[in-house]
Coordinates of C-alpha atoms in Angstrom, one line a residue:
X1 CA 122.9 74.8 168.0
X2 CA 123.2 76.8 171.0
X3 CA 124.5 80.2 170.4
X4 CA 124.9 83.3 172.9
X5 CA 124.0 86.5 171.1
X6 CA 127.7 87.5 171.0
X7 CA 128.3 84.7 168.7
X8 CA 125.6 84.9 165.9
X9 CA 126.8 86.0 162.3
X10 CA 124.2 86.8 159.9
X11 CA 126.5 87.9 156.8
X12 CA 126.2 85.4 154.6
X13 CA 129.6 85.7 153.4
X14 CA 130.6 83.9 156.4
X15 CA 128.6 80.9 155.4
X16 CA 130.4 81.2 151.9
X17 CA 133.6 81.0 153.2
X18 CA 132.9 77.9 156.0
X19 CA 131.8 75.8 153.0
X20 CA 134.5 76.8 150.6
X21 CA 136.9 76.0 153.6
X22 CA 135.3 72.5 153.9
X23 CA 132.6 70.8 151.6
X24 CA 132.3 67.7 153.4
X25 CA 128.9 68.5 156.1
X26 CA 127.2 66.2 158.2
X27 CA 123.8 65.7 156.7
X28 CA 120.9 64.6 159.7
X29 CA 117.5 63.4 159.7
X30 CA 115.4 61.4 161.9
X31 CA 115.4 57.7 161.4
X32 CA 112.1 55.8 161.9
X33 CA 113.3 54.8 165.4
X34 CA 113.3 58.4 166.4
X35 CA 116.8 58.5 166.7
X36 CA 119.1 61.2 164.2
X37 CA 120.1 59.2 160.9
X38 CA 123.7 61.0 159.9
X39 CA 125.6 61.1 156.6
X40 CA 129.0 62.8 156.1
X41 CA 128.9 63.9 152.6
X42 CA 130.2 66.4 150.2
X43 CA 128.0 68.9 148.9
X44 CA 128.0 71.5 146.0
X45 CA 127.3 75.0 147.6
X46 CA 124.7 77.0 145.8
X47 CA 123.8 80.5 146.8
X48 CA 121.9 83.5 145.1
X49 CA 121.2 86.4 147.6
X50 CA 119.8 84.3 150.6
X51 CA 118.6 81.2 148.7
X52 CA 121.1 78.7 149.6
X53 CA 120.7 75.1 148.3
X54 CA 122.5 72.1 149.1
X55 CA 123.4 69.4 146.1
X56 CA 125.0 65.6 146.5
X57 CA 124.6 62.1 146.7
X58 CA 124.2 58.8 149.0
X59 CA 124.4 55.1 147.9
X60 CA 121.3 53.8 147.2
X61 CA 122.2 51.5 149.9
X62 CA 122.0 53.9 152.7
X63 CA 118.7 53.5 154.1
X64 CA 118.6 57.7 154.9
X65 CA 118.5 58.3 150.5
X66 CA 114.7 57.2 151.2
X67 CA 114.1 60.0 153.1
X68 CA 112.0 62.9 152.2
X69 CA 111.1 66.1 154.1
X70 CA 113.2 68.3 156.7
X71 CA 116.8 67.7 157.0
X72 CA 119.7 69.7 159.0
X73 CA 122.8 70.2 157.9
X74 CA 126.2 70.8 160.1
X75 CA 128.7 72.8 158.4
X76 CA 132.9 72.4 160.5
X77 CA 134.9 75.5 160.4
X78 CA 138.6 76.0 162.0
X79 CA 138.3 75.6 166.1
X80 CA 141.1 75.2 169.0
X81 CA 141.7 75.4 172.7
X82 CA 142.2 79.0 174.4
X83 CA 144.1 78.5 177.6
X84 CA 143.4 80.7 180.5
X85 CA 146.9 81.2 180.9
X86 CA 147.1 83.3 177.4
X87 CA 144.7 86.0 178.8
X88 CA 146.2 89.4 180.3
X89 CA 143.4 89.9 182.5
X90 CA 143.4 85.8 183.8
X91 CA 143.8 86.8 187.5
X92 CA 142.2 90.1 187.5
X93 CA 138.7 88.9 185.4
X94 CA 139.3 85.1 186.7
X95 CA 139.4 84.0 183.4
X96 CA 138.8 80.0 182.4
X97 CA 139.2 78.2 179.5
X98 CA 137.8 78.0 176.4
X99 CA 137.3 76.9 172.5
X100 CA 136.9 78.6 169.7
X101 CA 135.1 77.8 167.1
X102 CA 133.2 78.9 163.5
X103 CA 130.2 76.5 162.8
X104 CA 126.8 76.6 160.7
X105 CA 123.9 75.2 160.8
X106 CA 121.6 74.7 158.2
X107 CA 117.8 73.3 157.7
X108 CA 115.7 72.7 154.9
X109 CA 113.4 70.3 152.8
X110 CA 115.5 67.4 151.2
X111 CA 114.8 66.4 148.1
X112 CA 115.6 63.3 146.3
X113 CA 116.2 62.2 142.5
X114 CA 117.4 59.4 140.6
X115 CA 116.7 60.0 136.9
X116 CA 119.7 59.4 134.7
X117 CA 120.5 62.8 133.2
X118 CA 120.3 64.5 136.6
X119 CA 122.7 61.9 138.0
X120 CA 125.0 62.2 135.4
X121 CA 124.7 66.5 135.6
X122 CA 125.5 65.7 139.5
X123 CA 128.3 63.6 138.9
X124 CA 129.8 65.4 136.2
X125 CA 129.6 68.7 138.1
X126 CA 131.0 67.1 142.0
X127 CA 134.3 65.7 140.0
X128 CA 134.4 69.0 137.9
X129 CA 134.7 71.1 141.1
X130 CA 136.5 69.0 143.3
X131 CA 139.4 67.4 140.7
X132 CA 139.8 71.2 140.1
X133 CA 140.6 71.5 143.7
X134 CA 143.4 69.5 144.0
X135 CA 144.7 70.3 140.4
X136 CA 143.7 67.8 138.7
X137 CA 141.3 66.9 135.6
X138 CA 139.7 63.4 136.2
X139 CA 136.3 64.2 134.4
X140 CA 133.0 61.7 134.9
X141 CA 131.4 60.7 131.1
X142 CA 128.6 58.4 131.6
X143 CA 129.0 57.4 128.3
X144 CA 132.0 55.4 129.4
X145 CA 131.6 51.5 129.9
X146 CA 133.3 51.8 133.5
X147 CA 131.2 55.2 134.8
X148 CA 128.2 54.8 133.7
X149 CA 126.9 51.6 136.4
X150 CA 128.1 54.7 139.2
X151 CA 124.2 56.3 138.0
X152 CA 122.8 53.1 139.6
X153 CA 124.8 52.9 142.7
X154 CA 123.4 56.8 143.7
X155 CA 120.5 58.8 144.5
X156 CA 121.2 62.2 144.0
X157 CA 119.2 64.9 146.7
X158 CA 119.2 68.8 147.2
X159 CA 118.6 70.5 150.4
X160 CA 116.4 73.9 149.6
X161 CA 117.9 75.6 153.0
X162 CA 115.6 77.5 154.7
X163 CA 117.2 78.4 157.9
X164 CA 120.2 79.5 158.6
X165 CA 122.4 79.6 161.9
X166 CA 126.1 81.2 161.7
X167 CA 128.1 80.8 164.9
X168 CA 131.6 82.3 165.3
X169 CA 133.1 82.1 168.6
X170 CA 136.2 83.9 168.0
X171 CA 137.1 86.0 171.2
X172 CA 134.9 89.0 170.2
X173 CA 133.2 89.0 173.9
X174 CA 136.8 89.8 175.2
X175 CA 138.8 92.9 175.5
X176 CA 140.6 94.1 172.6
X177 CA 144.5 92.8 174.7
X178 CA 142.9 89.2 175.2
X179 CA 141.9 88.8 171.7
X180 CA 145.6 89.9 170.2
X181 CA 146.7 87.6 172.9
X182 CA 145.1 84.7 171.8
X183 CA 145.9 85.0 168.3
X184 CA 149.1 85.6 169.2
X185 CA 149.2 82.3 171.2
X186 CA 147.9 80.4 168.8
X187 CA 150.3 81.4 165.9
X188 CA 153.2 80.6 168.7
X189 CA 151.8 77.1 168.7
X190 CA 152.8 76.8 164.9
X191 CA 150.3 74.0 164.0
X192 CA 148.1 74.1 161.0
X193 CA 145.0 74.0 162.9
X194 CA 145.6 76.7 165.6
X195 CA 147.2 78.9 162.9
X196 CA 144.2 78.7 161.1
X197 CA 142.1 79.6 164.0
X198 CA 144.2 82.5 164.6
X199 CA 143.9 84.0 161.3
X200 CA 140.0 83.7 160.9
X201 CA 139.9 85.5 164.4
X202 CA 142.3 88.3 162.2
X203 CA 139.9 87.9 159.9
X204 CA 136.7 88.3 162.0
X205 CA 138.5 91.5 163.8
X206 CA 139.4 93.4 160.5
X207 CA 135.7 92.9 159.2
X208 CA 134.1 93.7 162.5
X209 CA 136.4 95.8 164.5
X210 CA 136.4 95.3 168.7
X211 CA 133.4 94.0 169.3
X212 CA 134.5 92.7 172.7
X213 CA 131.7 93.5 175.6
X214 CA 134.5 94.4 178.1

């Protein structure tokens, strides 16, 4: 991922909060053809200190569950169109569009397993976290007649991360006025997405201060 040394984030708690925001990543390795291999997936997060690790599953009909060694991992965050126009400089600094973004990158070794108890952990686990999300309390028992064939259907893997790549381009290589302007513009818009923009750029600025090169 191209990132311009403004843009890097190495606090970890950034990562945290990308995939607490959203789970489901785009997991890529390299077909036999030479060509990327893609899965979008959800994930269980792990992290202790900087060991980060990466749990899920694919069907054991996707051809990309047979795949062992390095694997990369995008992670989506909140992003949105600036417009020139919001700037107060635009005319003075000849300003251009722009979009904002917060993004991750992650690679690592993939591992794969399919024994039953480990399957069964995973699947108990991935409902666990995610029925909790929405409020509700569906649970997986593989003891159950109607879960247990699911075990067959999956191969379970786990990404052991090993590099890590935290871009947030949120304004910080502006002046202080375009910044507040841009969040300011964004809330205007009143739309989930560019709200949400504008209050990780709030974010970003209460944890880092004016950062802005101008």
């Amino acid at each position: 991922m191209f990132a311009q040394r403004a843009f890097i984030e190495t606090e970890l708690l950034w990562l945290d909060r990308l995939l607490a925001r959203d789970p489901f990543v785009t997991l890529l390795t390299t077909g036999g053809d030479g060509l990327p291999e893609l899965t979008r997936v959800p994930v269980l997060y792990r992290r202790e200190g900087h060991k980060v690790e990466l749990i899920g599953h694919w069907a054991r009909a996707n051809k990309q569950s047979r795949h062992l060694g390095r694997a990369k991992v995008l992670v989506n965050g909140p992003q949105g169109y600036v417009s020139a126009s919001w700037y107060p400089d635009k005319e003075s600094a000849a300003r251009v569009p722009t979009w904002n973004y917060a993004a991750a990158e992650l690679v690592g070794e993939l591992h794969s397993f399919d024994d039953t108890a480990a399957l069964a952990q995973l699947l108990s686990d991935t409902s666990n976290f995610f029925e909790a999300s929405v409020g509700q309390g569906w649970q997986f028992d593989a003891g159950l007649d109607d879960h247990a064939p699911s075990l067959r259907a999956i191969v379970g893997f786990r990404l052991d991360v090993q590099q890590i790549q935290i871009k947030l381009k949120l304004s910080q290589n502006h002046p202080q006025a375009n910044q507040l302007a841009v969040i300011k513009a964004l809330h205007a818009l009143n739309t989930p997405d560019a709200s949400e923009l504008a209050q990780w750029m709030q974010l970003y600025r209460s944890e880092h201060g004016d950062q802005s090169d101008d």
